[in-house]
CSV table of C-alpha atoms and ligand atoms in Angstrom, one decimal:
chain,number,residue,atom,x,y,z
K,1,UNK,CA,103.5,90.9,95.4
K,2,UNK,CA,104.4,91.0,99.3
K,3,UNK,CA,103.6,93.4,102.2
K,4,UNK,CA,104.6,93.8,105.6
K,5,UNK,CA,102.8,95.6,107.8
K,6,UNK,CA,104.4,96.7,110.7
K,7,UNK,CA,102.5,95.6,114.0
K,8,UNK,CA,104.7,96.3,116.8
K,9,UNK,CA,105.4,99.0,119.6
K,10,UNK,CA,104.0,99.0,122.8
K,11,UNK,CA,101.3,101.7,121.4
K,12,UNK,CA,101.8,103.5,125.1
K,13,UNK,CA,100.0,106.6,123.4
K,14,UNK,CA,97.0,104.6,123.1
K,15,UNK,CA,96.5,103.0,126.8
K,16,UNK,CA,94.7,102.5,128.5
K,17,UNK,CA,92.8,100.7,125.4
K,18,UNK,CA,96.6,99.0,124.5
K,19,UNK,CA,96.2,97.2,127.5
K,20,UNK,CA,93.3,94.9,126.5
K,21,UNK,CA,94.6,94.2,123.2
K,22,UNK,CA,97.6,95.2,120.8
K,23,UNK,CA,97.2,98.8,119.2
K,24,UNK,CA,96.4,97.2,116.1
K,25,UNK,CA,93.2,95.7,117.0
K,26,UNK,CA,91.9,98.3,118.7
K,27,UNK,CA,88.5,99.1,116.9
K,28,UNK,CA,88.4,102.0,115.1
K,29,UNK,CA,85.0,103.2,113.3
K,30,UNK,CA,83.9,99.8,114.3
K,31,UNK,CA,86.4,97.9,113.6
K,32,UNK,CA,90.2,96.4,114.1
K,33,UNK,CA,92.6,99.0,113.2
K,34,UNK,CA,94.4,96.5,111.0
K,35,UNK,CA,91.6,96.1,108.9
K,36,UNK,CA,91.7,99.2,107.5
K,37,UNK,CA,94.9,98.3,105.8
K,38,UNK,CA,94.0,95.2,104.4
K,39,UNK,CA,91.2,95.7,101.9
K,40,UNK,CA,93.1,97.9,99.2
K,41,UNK,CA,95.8,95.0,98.8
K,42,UNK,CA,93.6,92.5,97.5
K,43,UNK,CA,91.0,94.3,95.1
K,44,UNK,CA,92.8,92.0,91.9
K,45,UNK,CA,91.9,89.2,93.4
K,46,UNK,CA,88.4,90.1,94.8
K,47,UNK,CA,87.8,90.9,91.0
K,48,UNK,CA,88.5,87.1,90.5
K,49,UNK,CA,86.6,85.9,93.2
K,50,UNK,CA,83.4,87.7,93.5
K,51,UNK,CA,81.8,85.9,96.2
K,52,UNK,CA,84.8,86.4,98.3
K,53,UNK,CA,84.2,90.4,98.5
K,54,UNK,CA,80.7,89.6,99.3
K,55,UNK,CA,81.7,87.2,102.1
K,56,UNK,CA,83.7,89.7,103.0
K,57,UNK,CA,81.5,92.7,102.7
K,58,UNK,CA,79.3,91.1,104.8
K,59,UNK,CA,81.6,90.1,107.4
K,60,UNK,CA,83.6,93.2,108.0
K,61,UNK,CA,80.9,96.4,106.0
K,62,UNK,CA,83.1,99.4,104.7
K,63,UNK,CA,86.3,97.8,104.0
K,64,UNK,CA,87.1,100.4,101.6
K,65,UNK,CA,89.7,101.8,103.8
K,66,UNK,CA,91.1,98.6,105.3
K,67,UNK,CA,94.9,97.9,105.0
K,68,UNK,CA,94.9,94.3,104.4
K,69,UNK,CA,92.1,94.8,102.5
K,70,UNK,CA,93.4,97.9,100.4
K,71,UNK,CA,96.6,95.4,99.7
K,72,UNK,CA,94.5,92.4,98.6
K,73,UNK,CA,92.9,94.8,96.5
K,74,UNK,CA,95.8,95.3,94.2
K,75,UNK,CA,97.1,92.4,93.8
K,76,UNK,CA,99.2,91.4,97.0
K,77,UNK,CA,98.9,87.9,97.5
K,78,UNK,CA,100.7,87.4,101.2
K,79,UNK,CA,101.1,89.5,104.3
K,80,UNK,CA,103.7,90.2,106.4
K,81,UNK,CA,103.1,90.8,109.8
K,82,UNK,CA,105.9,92.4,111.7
K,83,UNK,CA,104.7,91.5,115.7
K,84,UNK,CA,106.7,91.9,119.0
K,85,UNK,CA,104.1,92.6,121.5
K,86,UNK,CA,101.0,90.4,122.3
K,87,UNK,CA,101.8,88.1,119.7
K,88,UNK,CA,99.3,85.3,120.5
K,89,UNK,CA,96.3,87.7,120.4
K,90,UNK,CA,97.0,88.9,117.1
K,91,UNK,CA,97.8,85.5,115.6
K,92,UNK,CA,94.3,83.8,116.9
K,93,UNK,CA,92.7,87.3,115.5
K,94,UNK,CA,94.2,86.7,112.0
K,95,UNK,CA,93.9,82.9,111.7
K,96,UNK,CA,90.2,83.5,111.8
K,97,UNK,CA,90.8,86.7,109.5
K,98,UNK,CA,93.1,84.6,106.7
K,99,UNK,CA,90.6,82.5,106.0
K,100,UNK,CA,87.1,84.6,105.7
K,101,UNK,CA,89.7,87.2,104.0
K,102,UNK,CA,91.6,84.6,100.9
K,103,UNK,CA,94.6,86.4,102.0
K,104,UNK,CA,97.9,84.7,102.8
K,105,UNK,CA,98.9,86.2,106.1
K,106,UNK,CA,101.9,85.2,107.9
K,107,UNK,CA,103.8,86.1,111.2
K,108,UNK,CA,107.8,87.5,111.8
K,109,UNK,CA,107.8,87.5,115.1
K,110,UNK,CA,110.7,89.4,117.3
K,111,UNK,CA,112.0,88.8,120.5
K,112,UNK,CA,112.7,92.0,121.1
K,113,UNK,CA,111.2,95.1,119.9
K,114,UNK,CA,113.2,95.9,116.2
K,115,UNK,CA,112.1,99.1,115.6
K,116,UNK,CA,110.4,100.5,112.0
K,117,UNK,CA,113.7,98.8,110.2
K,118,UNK,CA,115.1,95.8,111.8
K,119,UNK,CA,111.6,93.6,111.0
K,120,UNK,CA,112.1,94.3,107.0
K,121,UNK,CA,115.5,92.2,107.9
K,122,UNK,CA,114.0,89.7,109.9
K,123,UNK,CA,111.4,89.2,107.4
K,124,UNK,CA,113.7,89.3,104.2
K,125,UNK,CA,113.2,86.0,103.2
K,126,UNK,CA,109.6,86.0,103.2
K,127,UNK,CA,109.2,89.9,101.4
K,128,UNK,CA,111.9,88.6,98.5
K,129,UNK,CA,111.0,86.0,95.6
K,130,UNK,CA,112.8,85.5,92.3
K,131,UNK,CA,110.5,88.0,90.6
K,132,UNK,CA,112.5,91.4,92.2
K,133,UNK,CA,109.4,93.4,92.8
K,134,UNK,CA,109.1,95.8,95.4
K,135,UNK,CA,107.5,95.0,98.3
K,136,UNK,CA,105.2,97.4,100.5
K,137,UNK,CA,105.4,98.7,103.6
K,138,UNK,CA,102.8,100.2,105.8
K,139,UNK,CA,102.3,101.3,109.3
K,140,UNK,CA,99.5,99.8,111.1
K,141,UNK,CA,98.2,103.2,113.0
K,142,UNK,CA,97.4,105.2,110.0
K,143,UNK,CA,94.0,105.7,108.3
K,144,UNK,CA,93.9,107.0,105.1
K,145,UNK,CA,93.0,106.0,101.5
K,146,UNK,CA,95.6,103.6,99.3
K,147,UNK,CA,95.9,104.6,96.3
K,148,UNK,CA,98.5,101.9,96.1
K,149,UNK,CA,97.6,101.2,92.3
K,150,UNK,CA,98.8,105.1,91.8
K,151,UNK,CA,101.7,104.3,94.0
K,152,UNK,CA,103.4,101.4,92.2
K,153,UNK,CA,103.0,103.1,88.4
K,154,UNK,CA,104.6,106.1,90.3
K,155,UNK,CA,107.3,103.6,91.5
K,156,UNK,CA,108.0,102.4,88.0
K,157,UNK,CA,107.9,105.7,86.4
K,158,UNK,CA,110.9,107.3,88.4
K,159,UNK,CA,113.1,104.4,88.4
K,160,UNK,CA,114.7,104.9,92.5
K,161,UNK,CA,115.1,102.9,94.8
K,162,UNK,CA,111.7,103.9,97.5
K,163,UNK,CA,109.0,105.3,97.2
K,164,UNK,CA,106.9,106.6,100.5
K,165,UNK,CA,103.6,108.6,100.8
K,166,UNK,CA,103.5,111.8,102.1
K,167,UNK,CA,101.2,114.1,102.9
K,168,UNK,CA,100.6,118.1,105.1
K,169,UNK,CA,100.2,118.3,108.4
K,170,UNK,CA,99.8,121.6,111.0
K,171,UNK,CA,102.1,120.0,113.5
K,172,UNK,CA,105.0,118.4,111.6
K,173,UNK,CA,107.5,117.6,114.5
K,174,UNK,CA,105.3,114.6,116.0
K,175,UNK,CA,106.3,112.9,112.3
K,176,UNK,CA,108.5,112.4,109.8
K,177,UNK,CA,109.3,115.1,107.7
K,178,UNK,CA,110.0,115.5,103.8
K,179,UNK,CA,111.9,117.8,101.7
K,180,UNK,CA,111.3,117.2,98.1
K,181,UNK,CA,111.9,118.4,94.7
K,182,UNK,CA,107.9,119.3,93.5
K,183,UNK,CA,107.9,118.3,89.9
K,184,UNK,CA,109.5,115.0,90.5
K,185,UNK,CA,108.6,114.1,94.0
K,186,UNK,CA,112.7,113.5,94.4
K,187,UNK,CA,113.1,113.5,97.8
K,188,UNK,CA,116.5,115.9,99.4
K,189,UNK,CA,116.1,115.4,102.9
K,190,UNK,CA,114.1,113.1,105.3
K,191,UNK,CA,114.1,114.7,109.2
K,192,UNK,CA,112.6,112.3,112.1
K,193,UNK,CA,110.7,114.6,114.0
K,194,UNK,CA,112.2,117.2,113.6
K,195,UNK,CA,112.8,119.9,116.8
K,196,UNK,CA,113.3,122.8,114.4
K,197,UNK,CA,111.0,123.2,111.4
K,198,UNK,CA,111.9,121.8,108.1
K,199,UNK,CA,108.7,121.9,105.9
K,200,UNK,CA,105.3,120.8,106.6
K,201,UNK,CA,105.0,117.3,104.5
K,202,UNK,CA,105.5,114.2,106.4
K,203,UNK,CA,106.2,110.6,106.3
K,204,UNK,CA,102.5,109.2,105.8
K,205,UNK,CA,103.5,105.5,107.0
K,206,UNK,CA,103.2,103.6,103.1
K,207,UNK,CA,106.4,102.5,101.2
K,208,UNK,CA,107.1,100.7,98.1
K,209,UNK,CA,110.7,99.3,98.5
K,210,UNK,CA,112.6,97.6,96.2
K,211,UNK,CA,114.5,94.2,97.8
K,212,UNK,CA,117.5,96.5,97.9
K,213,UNK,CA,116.6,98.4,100.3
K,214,UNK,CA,116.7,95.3,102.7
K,215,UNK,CA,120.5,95.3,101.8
K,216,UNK,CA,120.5,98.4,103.5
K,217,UNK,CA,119.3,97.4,106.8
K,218,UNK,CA,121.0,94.8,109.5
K,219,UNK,CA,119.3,92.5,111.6
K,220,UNK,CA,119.4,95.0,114.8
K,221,UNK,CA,116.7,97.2,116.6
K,222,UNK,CA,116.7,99.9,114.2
K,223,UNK,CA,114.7,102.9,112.6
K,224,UNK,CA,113.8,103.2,109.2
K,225,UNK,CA,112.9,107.1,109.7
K,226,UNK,CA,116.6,107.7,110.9
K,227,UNK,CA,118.9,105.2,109.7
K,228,UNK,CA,117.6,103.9,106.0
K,229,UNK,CA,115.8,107.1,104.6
K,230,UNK,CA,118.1,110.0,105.1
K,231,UNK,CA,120.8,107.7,103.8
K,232,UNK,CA,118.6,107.0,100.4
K,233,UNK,CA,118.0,110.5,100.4
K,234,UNK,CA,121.6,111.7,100.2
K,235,UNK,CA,122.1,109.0,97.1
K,236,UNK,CA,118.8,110.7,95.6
K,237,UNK,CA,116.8,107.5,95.2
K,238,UNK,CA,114.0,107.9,97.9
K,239,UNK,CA,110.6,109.6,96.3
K,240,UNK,CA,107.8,111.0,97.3
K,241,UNK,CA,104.0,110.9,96.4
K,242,UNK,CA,101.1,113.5,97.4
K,243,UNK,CA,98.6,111.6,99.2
K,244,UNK,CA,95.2,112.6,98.2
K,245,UNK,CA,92.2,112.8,100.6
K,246,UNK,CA,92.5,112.5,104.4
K,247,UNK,CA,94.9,111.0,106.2
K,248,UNK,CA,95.9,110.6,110.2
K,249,UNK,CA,98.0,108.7,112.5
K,250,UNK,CA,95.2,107.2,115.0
K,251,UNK,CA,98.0,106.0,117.8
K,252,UNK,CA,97.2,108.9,120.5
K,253,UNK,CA,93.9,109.8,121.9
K,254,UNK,CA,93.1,113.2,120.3
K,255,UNK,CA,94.1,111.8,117.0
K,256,UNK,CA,92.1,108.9,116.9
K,257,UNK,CA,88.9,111.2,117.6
K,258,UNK,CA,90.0,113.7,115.3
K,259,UNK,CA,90.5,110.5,112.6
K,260,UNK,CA,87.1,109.4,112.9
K,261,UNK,CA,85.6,112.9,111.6
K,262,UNK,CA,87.6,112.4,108.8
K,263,UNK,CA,87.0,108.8,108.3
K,264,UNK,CA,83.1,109.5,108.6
K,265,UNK,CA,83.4,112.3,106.5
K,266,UNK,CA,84.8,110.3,103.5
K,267,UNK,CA,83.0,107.4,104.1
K,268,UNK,CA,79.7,110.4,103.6
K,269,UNK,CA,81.1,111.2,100.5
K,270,UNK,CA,81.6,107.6,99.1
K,271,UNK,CA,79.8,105.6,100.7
K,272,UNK,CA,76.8,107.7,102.6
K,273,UNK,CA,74.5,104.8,103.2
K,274,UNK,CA,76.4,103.4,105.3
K,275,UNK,CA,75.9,106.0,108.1
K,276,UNK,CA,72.8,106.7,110.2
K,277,UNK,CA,70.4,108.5,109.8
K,278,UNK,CA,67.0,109.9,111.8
K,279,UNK,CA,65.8,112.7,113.4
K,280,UNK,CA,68.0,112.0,116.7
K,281,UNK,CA,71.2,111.8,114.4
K,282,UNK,CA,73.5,115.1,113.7
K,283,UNK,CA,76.1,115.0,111.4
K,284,UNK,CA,78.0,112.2,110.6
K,285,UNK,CA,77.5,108.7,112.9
K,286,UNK,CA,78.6,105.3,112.4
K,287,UNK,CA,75.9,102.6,114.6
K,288,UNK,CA,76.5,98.9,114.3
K,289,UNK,CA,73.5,96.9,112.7
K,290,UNK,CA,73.4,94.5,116.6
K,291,UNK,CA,73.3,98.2,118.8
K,292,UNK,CA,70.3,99.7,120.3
K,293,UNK,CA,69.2,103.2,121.0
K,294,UNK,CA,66.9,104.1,123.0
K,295,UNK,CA,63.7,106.7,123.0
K,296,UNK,CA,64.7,110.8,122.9
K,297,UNK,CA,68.6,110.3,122.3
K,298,UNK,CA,70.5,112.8,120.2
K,299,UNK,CA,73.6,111.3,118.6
K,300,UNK,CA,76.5,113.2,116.9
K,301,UNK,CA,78.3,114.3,114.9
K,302,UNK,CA,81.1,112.0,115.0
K,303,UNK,CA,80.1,109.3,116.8
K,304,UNK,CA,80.9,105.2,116.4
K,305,UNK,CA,78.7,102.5,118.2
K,306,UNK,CA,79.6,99.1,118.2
K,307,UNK,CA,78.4,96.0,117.8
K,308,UNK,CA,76.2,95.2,120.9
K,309,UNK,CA,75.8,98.4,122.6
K,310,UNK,CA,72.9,99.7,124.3
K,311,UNK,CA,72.4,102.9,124.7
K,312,UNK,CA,69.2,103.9,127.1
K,313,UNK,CA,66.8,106.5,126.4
K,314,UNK,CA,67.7,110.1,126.4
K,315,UNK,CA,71.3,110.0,125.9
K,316,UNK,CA,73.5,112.7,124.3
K,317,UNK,CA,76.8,111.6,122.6
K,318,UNK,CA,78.8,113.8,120.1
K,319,UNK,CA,82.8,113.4,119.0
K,320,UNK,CA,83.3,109.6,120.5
K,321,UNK,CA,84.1,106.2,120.0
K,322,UNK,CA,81.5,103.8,122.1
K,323,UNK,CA,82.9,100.3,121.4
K,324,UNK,CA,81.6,96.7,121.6
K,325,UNK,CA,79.2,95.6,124.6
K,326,UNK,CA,79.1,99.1,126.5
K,327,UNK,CA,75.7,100.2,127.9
K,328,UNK,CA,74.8,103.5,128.4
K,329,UNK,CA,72.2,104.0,131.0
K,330,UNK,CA,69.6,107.2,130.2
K,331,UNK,CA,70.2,110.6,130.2
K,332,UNK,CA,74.3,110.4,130.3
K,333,UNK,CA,76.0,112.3,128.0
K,334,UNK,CA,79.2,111.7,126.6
K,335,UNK,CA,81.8,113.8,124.1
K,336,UNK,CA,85.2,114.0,123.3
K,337,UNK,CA,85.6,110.6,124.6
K,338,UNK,CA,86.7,107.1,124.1
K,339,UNK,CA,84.4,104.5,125.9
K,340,UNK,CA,86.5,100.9,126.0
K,341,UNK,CA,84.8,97.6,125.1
K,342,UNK,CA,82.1,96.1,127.7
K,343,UNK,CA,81.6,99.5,129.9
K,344,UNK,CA,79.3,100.7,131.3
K,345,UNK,CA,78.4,104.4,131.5
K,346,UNK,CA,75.7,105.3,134.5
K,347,UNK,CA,72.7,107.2,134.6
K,348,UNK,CA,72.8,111.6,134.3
K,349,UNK,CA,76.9,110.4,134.2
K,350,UNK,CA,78.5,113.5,131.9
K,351,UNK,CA,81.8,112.2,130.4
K,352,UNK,CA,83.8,114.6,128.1
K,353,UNK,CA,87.1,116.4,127.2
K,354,UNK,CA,89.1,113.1,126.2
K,355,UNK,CA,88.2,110.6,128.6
K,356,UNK,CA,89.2,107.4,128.1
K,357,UNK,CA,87.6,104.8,129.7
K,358,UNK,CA,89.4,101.3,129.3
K,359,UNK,CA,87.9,98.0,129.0
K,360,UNK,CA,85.3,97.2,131.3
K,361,UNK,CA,84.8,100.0,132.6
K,362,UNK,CA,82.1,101.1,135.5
K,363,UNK,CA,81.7,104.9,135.9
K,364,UNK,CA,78.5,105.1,138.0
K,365,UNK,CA,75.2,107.3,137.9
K,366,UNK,CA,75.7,111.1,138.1
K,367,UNK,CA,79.5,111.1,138.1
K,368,UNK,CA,81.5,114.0,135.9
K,369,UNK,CA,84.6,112.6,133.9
K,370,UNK,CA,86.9,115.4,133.1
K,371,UNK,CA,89.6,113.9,131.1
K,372,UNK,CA,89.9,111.1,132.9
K,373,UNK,CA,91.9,108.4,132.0
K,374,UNK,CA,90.6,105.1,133.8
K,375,UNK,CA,92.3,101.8,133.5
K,376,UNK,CA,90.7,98.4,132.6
K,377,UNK,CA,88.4,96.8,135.0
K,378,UNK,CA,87.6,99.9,137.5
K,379,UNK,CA,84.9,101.2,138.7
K,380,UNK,CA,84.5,104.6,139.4
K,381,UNK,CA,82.2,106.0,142.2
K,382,UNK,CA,83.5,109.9,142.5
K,383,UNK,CA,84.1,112.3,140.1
K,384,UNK,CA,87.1,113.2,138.3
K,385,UNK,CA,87.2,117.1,138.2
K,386,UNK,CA,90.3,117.2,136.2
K,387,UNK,CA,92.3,115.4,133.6
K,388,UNK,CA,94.3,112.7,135.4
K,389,UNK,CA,95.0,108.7,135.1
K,390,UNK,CA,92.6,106.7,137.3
K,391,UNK,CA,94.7,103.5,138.4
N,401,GDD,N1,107.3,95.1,114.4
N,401,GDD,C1,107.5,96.2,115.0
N,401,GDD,N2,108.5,96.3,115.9
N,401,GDD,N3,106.8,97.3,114.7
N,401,GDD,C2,107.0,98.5,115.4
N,401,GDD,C3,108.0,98.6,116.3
N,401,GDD,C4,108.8,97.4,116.6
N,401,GDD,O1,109.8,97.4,117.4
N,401,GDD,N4,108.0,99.9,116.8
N,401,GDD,C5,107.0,100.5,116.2
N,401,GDD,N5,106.4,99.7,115.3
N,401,GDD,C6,105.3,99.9,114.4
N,401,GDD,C7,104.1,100.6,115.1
N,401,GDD,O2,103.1,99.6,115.4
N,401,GDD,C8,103.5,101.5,113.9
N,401,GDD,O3,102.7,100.7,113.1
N,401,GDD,C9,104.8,101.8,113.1
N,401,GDD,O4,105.8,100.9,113.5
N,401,GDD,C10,105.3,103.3,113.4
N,401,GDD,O5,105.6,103.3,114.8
N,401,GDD,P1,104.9,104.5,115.7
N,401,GDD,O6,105.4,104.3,117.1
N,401,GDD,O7,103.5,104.6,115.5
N,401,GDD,O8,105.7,105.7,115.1
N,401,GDD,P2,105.3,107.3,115.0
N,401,GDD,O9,103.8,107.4,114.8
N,401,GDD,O10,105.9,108.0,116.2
N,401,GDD,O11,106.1,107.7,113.7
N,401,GDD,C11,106.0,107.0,112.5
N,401,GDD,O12,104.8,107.2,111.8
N,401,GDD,C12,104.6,108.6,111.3
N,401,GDD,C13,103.3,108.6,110.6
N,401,GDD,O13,102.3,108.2,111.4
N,401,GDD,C14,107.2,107.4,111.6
N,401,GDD,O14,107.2,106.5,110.5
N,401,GDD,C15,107.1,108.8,111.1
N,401,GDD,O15,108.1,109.1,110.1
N,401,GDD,C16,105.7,109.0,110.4
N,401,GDD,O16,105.5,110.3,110.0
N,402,MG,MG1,102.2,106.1,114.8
């Protein structure tokens, strides 16, 4: 079985972090996006090669919700990867990935951006084979569990042509949006963000597509949310499956914070080990095994720390993402917030209300971030009273 994951866009939502590295490997909960996609894929053939998951377990903890991974975990034996922007960086990620991994991954590179449709067409040859199953599908900013096992008997049982995940959201306009029949998940109407309201289940980003469906679509920049759904729709052969459990598109700021509460609060309910724990930890908090913290801190809820980190005595953090290298020098306090790889946060510095630092990163000692929003490599030596891009 195949999948493509699509890997492209500019991920604009997501600078100034997308300008270090594509939005797919931007760590999230500690790690590449992407990885949270591969994991469920592959669990067949982890089954057969037991060593490999622990390999893997040890390389990358907590794949449980890792797209590749979640792939592998079923039974996919190659990977599609759909890439227009920054190709290089993700191939020399990925080499190193395919082999600790025993995943086949391979590249369809465009030379120009081809939209959410146009790389199922470039990549045709590679998603068919003389076996006729469907392929998936998956969008590389979405965190989630894959119950792709679920989703492939669902697939069989109703006998169209696609099958997508859906799931309810409060603000369905920023998404896809799906009208379907309830008792057999027939879909009637499929809406790209829509400006009027339609219904409050949406596109969740993970499709089953039989090789028909590439019929369907021409070798052009094109959009599988306009052009290839409603028109499956209309011949009633698109349907749709409840996702259970959390879900979130993590390509914009205030979503990727909002993610990681639910990402930490599943991974408490399956996997509760895995999160710190001490009397200066509250809630739910996520610390790499290589990060310090110091004497008197009070961490969380909702907190990541990467690998490397240092964070000094005395330190307050709730509702952020600290990622690889950063150092955060005593007595700052940080929520809300998004610090980029290799930063450095000064001392009695207060950083809140969505900041997001970029990589490398200098905000010196007693300085207030309000929302700021401070490109890579800058240092930042006044305060920033109000929300506003630093450049
Ligand atoms: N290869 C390639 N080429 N990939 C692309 C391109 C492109 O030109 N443009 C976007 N992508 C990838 C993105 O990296 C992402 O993984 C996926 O396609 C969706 O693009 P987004 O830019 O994140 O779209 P969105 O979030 O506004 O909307 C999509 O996702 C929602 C769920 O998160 C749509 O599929 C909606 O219907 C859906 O509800
Ligand atoms: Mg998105």
């Amino acid at each position: 079985m195949k999948a493509l994951i699509l890997v492209g866009g500019f991920g604009t939502r997501l600078r100034p972090l997308t300008l270090s590295v594509p939005k797919p490997l931007v760590d999230f909960a500690n790690k590449p996006m992407i990885l949270h996609q591969v994991w469920f894929l592959t669990a067949p053939l982890r089954r057969k090669f037991p060593n490999l998951s622990i390999v893997c377990e040890l390389m990358f903890f907590s794949f449980e919700l890792y797209q590749i991974e979640a792939l592998k975990a079923i039974g996919v034996t190659e990977v599609v990867l759909a890439i227009n922007y920054q190709p290089e960086v993700m191939l020399n990620f990925l080499k190193e990935f395919e082999t600790k991994i025993g995943i086949k991954i391979t590249c369809s590179q465009e030379t120009e951006p081809l939209g959410t449709a146009g790389p199922l067409a470039l990549a045709r040859d590679k998603l068919i084979d003389e076996t006729g199953e469907p392929f998936f599908v998956l969008n590389s900013d979405v965190i989630s569990e894959y119950p792709l096992k679920e989703m492939i008997q669902f697939h069989k049982s109703h006998g169209g042509e696609a099958s997508i995940m859906v799931t309810k959201v409060d603000e369905p306009s920023k998404y896809g949006v799906v009208v379907m029949e309830e008792s057999t998940g027939q879909v009637e109407r499929f809406v790209e963000k829509p400006k009027l309201f339609v219904g409050n289940k949406i596109n969740a980003g993970i499709y089953l597509l039989d090789p028909s469906v590439l019929d369907r679509i021409e070798l052009r920049p094109t959009s599988i949310e306009k052009e290839v759904f409603p028109k499956i729709a209309l011949e009633k052969k698109l349907y749709a499956m409840v996702l259970p459990g959390f879900w979130m598109d993590i390509g914009q700021p205030k979503d990727y914070i909002i993610g990681l509460r639910l990402y930490l609060d599943s991974l408490r309910k399956r996997t509760s080990s895995k999160l710190a724990s001490g009397t200066h930890i509250v809630g739910n908090v996520l610390v790499d095994e290589t990060a310090t913290i110091g004497e008197g801190c009070l961490i969380g809820p909702d907190v990541a720390i990467g690998p490397g980190c240092i964070v000094e005595s005395g330190v307050r953090l709730s509702r952020c993402t600290v990622m690889r290298g950063v150092r955060i020098k005593k007595h700052a306090c940080i929520s809300s917030s998004i610090i980029g790889w290799h930063s450095t946060v000064g001392q009695w510095a207060r950083v809140e209300n969505m900041t997001i630092l970029g990589e490398d990163v200098h905000v010196c000692d007693e300085i207030y971030s309000n929302g700021g929003v401070v490109l890579p490599h800058k240092e930042i030596k006044s305060s920033i009273l109000k929300p506003e891009i630093v450049m």
